[in-house]
Coordinates of N, CA and C in Angstrom, one line a residue:
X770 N -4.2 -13.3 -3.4 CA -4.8 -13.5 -4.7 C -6.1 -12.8 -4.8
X771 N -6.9 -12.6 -3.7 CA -8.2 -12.0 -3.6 C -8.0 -10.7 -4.1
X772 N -7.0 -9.7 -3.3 CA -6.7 -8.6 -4.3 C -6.5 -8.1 -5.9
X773 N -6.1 -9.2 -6.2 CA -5.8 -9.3 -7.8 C -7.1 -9.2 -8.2
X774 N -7.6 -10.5 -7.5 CA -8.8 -10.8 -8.2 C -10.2 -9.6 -8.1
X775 N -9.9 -9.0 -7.1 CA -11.2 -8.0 -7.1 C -10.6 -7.1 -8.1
X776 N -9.4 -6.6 -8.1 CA -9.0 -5.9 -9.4 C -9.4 -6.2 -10.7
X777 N -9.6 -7.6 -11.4 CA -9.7 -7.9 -12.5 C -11.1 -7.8 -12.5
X778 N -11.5 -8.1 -12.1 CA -13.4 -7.7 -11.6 C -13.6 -6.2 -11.8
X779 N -13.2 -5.3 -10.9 CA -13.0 -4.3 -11.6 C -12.7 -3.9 -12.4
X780 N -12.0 -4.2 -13.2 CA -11.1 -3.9 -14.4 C -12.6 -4.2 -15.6
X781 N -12.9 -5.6 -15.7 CA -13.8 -5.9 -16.1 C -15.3 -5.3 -16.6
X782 N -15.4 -4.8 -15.2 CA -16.8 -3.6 -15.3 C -16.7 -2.2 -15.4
X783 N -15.5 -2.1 -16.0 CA -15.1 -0.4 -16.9 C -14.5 0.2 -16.2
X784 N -14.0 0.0 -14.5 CA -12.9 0.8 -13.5 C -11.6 0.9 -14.4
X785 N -11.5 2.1 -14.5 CA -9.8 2.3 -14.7 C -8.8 1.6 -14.1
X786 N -7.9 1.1 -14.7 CA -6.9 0.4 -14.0 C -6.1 0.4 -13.0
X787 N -5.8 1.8 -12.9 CA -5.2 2.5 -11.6 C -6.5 2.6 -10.4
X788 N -7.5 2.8 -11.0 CA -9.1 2.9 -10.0 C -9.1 1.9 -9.3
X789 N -8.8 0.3 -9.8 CA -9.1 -1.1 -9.6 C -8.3 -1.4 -9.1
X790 N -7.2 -0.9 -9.3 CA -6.2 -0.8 -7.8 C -5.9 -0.7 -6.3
X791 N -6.0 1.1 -6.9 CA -6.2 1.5 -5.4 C -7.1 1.6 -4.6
X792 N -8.7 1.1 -4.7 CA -9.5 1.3 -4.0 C -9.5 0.2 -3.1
X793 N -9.6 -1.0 -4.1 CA -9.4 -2.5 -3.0 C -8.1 -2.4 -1.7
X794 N -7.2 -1.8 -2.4 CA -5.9 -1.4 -1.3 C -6.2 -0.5 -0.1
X795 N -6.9 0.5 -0.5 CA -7.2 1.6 0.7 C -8.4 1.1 1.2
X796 N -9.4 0.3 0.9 CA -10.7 -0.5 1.6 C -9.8 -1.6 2.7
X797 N -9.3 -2.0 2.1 CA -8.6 -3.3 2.9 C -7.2 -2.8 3.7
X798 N -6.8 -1.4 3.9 CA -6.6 -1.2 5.0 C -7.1 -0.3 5.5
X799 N -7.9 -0.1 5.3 CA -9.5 0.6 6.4 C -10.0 -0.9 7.4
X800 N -9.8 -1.5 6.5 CA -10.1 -2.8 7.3 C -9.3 -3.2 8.4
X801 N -8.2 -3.0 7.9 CA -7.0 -3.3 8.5 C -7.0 -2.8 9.8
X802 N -7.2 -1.2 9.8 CA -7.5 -0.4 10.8 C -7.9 -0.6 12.2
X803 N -9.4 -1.2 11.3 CA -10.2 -1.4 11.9 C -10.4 -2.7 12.6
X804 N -9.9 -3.7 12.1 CA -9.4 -4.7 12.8 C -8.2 -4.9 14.1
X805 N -7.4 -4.0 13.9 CA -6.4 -3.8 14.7 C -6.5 -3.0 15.8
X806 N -7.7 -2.1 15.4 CA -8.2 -1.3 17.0 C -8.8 -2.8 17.9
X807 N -10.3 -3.1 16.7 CA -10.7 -4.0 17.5 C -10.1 -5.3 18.4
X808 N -9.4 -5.6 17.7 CA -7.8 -6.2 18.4 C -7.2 -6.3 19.9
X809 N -7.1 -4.7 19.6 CA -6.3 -3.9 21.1 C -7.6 -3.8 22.2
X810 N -8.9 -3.6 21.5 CA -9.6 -3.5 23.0 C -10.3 -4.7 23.4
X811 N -10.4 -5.8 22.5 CA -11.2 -6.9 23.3 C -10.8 -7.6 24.0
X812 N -11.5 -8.4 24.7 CA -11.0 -8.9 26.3 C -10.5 -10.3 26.2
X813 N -11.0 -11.2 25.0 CA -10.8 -12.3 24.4 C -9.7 -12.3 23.8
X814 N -8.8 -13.7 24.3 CA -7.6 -13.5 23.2 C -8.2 -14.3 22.4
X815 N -9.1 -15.0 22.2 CA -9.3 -16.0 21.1 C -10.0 -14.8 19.8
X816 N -10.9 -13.7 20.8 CA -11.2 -12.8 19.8 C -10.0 -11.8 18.9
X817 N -8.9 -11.3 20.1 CA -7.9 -10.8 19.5 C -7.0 -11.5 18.5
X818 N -6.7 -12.6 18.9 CA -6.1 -13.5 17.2 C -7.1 -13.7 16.6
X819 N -8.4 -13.3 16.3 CA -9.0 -13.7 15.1 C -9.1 -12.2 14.9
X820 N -9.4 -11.7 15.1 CA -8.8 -10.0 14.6 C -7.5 -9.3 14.1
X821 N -6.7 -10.0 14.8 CA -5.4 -9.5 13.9 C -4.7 -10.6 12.8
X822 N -5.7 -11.5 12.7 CA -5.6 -12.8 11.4 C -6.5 -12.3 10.5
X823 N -7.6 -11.9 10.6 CA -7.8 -11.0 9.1 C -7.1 -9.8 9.2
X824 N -6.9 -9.4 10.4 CA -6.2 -7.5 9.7 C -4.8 -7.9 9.0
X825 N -4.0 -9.2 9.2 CA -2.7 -9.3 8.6 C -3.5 -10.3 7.0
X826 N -4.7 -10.7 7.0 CA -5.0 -10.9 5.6 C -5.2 -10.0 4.6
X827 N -5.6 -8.7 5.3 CA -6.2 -7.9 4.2 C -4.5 -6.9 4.7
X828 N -3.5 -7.1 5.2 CA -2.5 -6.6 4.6 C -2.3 -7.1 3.1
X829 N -1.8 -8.4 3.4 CA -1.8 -8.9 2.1 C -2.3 -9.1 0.7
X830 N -3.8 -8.4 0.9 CA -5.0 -8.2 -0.1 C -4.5 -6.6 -0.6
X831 N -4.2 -5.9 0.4 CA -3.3 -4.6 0.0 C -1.9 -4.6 -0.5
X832 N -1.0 -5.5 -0.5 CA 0.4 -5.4 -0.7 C -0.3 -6.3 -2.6
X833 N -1.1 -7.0 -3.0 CA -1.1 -7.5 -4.2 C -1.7 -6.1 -4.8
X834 N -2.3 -5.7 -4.5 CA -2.8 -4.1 -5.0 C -2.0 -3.2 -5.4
X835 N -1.5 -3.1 -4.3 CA -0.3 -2.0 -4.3 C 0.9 -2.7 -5.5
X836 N 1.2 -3.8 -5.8 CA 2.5 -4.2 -6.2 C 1.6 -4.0 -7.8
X837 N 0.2 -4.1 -7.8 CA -0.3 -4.1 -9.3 C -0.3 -3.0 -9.6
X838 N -1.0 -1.9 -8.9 CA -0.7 -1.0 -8.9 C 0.4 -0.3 -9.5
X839 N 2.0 -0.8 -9.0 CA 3.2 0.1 -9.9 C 3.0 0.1 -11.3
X840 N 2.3 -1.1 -11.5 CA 2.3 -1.6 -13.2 C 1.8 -0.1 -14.2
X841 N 0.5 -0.2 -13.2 CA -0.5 1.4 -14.3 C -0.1 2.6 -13.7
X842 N 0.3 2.8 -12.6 CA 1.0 4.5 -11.9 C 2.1 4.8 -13.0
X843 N 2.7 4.0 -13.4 CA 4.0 4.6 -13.8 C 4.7 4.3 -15.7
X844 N 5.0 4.8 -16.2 CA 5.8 4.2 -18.0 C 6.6 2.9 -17.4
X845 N 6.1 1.9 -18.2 CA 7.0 0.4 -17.9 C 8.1 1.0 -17.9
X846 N 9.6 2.0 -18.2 CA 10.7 1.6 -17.9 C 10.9 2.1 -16.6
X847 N 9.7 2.6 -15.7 CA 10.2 2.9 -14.1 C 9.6 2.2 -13.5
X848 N 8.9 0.9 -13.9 CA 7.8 0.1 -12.7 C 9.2 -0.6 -11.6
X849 N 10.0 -1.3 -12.2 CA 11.1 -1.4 -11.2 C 11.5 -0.7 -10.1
X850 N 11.5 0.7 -10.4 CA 12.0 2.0 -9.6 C 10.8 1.8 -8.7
X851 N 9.4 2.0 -9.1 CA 8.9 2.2 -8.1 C 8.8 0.8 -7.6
X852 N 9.2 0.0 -7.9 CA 9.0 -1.1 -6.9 C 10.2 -1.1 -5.7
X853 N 11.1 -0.8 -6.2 CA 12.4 -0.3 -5.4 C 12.2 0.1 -4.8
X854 N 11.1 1.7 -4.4 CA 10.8 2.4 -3.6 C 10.0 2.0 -2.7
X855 N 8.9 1.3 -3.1 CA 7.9 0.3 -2.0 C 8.5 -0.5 -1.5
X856 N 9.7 -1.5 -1.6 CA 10.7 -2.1 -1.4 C 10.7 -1.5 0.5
X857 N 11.8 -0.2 -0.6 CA 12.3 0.6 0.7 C 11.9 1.2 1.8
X858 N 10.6 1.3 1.1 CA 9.5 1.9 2.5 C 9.2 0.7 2.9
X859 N 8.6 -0.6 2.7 CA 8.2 -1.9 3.2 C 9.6 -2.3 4.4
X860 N 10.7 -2.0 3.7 CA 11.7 -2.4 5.2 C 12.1 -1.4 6.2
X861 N 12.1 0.2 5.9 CA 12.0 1.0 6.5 C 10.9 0.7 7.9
X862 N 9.6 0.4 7.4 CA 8.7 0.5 8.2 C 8.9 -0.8 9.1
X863 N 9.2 -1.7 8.3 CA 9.8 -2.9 9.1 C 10.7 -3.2 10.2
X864 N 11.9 -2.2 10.1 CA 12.5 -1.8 10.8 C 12.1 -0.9 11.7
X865 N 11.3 0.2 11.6 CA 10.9 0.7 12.7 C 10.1 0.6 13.6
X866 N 8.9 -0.3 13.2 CA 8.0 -0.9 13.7 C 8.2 -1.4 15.1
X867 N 9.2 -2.4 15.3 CA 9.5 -2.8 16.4 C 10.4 -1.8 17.7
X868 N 10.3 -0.6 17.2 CA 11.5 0.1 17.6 C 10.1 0.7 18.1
X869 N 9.4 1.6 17.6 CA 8.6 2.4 17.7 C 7.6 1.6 18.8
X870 N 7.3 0.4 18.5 CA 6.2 -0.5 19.3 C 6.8 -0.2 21.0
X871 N 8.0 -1.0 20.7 CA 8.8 -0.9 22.1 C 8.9 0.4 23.1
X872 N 8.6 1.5 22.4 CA 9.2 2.8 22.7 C 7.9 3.0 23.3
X873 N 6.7 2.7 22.8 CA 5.1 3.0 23.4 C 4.7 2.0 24.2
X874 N 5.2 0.8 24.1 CA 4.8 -0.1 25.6 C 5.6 0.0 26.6
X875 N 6.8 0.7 26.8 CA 8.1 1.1 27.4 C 7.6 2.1 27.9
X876 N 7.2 2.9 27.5 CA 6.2 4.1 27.9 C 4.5 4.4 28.3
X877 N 4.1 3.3 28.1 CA 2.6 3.0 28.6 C 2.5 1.9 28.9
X878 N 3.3 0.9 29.1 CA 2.7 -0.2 29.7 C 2.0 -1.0 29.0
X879 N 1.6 -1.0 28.2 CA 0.2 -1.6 27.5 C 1.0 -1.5 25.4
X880 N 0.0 -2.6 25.1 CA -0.2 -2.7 23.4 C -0.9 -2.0 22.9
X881 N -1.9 -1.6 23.9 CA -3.4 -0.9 22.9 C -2.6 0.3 22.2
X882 N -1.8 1.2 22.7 CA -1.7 2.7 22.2 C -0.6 2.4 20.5
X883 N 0.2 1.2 20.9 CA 0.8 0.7 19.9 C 0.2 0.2 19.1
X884 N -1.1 -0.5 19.1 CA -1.7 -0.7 18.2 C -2.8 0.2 17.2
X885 N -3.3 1.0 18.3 CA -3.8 2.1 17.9 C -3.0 3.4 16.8
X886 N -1.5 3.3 17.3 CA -0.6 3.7 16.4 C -1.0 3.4 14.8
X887 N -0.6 2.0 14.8 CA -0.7 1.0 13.6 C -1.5 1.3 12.6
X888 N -2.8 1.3 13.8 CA -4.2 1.8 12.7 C -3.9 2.9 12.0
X889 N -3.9 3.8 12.9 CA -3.7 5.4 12.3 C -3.0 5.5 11.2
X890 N -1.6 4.5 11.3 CA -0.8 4.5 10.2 C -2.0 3.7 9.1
X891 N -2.5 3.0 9.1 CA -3.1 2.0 8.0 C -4.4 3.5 7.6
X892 N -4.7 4.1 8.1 CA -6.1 5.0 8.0 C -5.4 6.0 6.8
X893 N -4.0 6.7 7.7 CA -3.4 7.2 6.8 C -3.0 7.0 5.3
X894 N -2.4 5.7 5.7 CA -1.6 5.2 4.2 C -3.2 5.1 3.4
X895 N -4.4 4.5 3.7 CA -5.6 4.6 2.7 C -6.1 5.6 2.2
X896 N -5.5 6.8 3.1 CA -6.0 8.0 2.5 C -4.9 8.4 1.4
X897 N -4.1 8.2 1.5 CA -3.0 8.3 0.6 C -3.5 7.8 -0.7
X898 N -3.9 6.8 -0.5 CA -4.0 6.1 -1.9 C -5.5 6.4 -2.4
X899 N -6.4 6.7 -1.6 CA -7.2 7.5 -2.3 C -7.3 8.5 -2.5
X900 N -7.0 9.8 -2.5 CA -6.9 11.3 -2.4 C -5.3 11.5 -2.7
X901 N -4.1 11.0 -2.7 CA -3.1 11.1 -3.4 C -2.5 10.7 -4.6
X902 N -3.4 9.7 -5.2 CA -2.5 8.8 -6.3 C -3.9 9.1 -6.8
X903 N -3.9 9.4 -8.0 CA -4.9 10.0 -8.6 C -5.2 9.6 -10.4
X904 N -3.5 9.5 -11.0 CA -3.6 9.4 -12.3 C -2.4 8.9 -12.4
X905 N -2.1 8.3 -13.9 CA -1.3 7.6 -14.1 C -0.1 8.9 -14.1
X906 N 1.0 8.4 -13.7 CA 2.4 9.1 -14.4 C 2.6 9.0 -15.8
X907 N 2.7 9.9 -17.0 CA 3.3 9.8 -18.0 C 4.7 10.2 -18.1
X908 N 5.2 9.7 -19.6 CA 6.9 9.9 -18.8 C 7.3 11.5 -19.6
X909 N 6.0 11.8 -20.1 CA 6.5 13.4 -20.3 C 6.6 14.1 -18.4
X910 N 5.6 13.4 -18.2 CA 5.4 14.2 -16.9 C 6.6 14.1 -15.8
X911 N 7.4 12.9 -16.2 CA 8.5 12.6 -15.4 C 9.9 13.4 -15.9
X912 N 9.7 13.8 -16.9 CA 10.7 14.4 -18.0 C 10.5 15.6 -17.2
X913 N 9.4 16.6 -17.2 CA 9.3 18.0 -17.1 C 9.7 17.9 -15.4
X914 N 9.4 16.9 -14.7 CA 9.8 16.7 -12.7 C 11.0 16.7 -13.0
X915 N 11.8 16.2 -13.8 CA 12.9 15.4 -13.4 C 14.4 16.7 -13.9
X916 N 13.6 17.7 -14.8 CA 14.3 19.3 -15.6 C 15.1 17.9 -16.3
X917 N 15.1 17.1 -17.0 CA 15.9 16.3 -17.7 C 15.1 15.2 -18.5
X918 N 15.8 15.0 -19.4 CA 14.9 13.9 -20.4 C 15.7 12.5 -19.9
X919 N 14.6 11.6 -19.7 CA 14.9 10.1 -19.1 C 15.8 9.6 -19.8
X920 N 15.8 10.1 -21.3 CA 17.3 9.0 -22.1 C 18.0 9.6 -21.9
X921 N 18.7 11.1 -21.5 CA 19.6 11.6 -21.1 C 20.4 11.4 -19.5
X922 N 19.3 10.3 -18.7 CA 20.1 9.8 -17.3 C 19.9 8.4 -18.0
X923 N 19.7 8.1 -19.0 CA 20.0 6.4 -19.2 C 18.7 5.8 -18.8
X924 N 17.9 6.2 -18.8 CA 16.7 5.3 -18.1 C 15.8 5.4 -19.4
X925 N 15.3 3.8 -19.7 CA 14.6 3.7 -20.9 C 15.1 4.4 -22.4
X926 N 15.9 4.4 -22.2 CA 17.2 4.6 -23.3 C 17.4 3.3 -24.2
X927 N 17.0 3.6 -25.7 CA 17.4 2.6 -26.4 C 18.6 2.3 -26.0
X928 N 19.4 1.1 -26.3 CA 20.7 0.5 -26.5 C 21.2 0.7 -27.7
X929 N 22.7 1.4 -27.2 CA 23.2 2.0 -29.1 C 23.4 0.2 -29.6
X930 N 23.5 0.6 -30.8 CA 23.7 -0.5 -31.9 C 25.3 -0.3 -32.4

């Protein structure tokens, strides 16, 4: 809910919609990051579960962003689609995750370098969303990507009468 809410906050004080989005998303897994290194090198477990208990909060302060987000990136008749898509990457990564973790403690011995992985992925995906997602999609703009007009694959297609 904190995601939402810093969004509407934003929203509120003149940020663009898509702005009020993605920044809370890409701050909160900078955080993410950053918590998950700190994580892998402290000596305390009681410090490492309270570091990877906010880093898995501000996942979740990122995944309400990101899902608000589809709303203003895209013409309401593809927000599904792109939800579809985040879907697919959310279990994609899910699935590899564990495959990939194993493969680097299997091979070093140790969680740090796995976790350090993690981050890098979280540093990455933030830069993504700030320096790649930039403006909304309009559905001309999806028309001219797509060499086809959206009512001609059936998408957002009135219903004949």
């Amino acid at each position: 809910m904190l995601g939402g809410y810093i969004a509407d906050i934003l929203v509120r004080r003149g940020v663009e919609p898509l702005r009020s989005r993605r920044y809370p998303a890409a701050i909160a897994l900078l955080g993410t990051a950053a918590c998950t290194v700190a994580a892998a090198y402290v000596s305390s477990n009681t410090l490492a579960i309270a570091f990877i208990s906010v880093s898995l909060f501000l996942v979740y302060v990122t995944s309400t962003c990101v899902w608000a987000l589809s709303s203003v990136a895209v013409p309401t008749n593809c927000t599904a689609s792109i939800g579809a898509v985040q879907n697919f990457g959310g279990y994609l990564g899910g699935a590899l995750a564990p495959t990939v973790t194993g493969l680097i403690v299997q091979n070093t011995g140790s969680f740090v370098p796995a976790l350090v992985v993690g981050a890098l992925i979280g540093v990455v995906s933030a830069g993504c969303y700030l320096f790649i997602v930039d403006q909304p999609i309009t559905a001309a703009e999806l028309d001219a990507a797509s060499g086809a007009s959206l009512d001609s694959l059936g998408i957002g297609a009135k219903p004949k009468q």
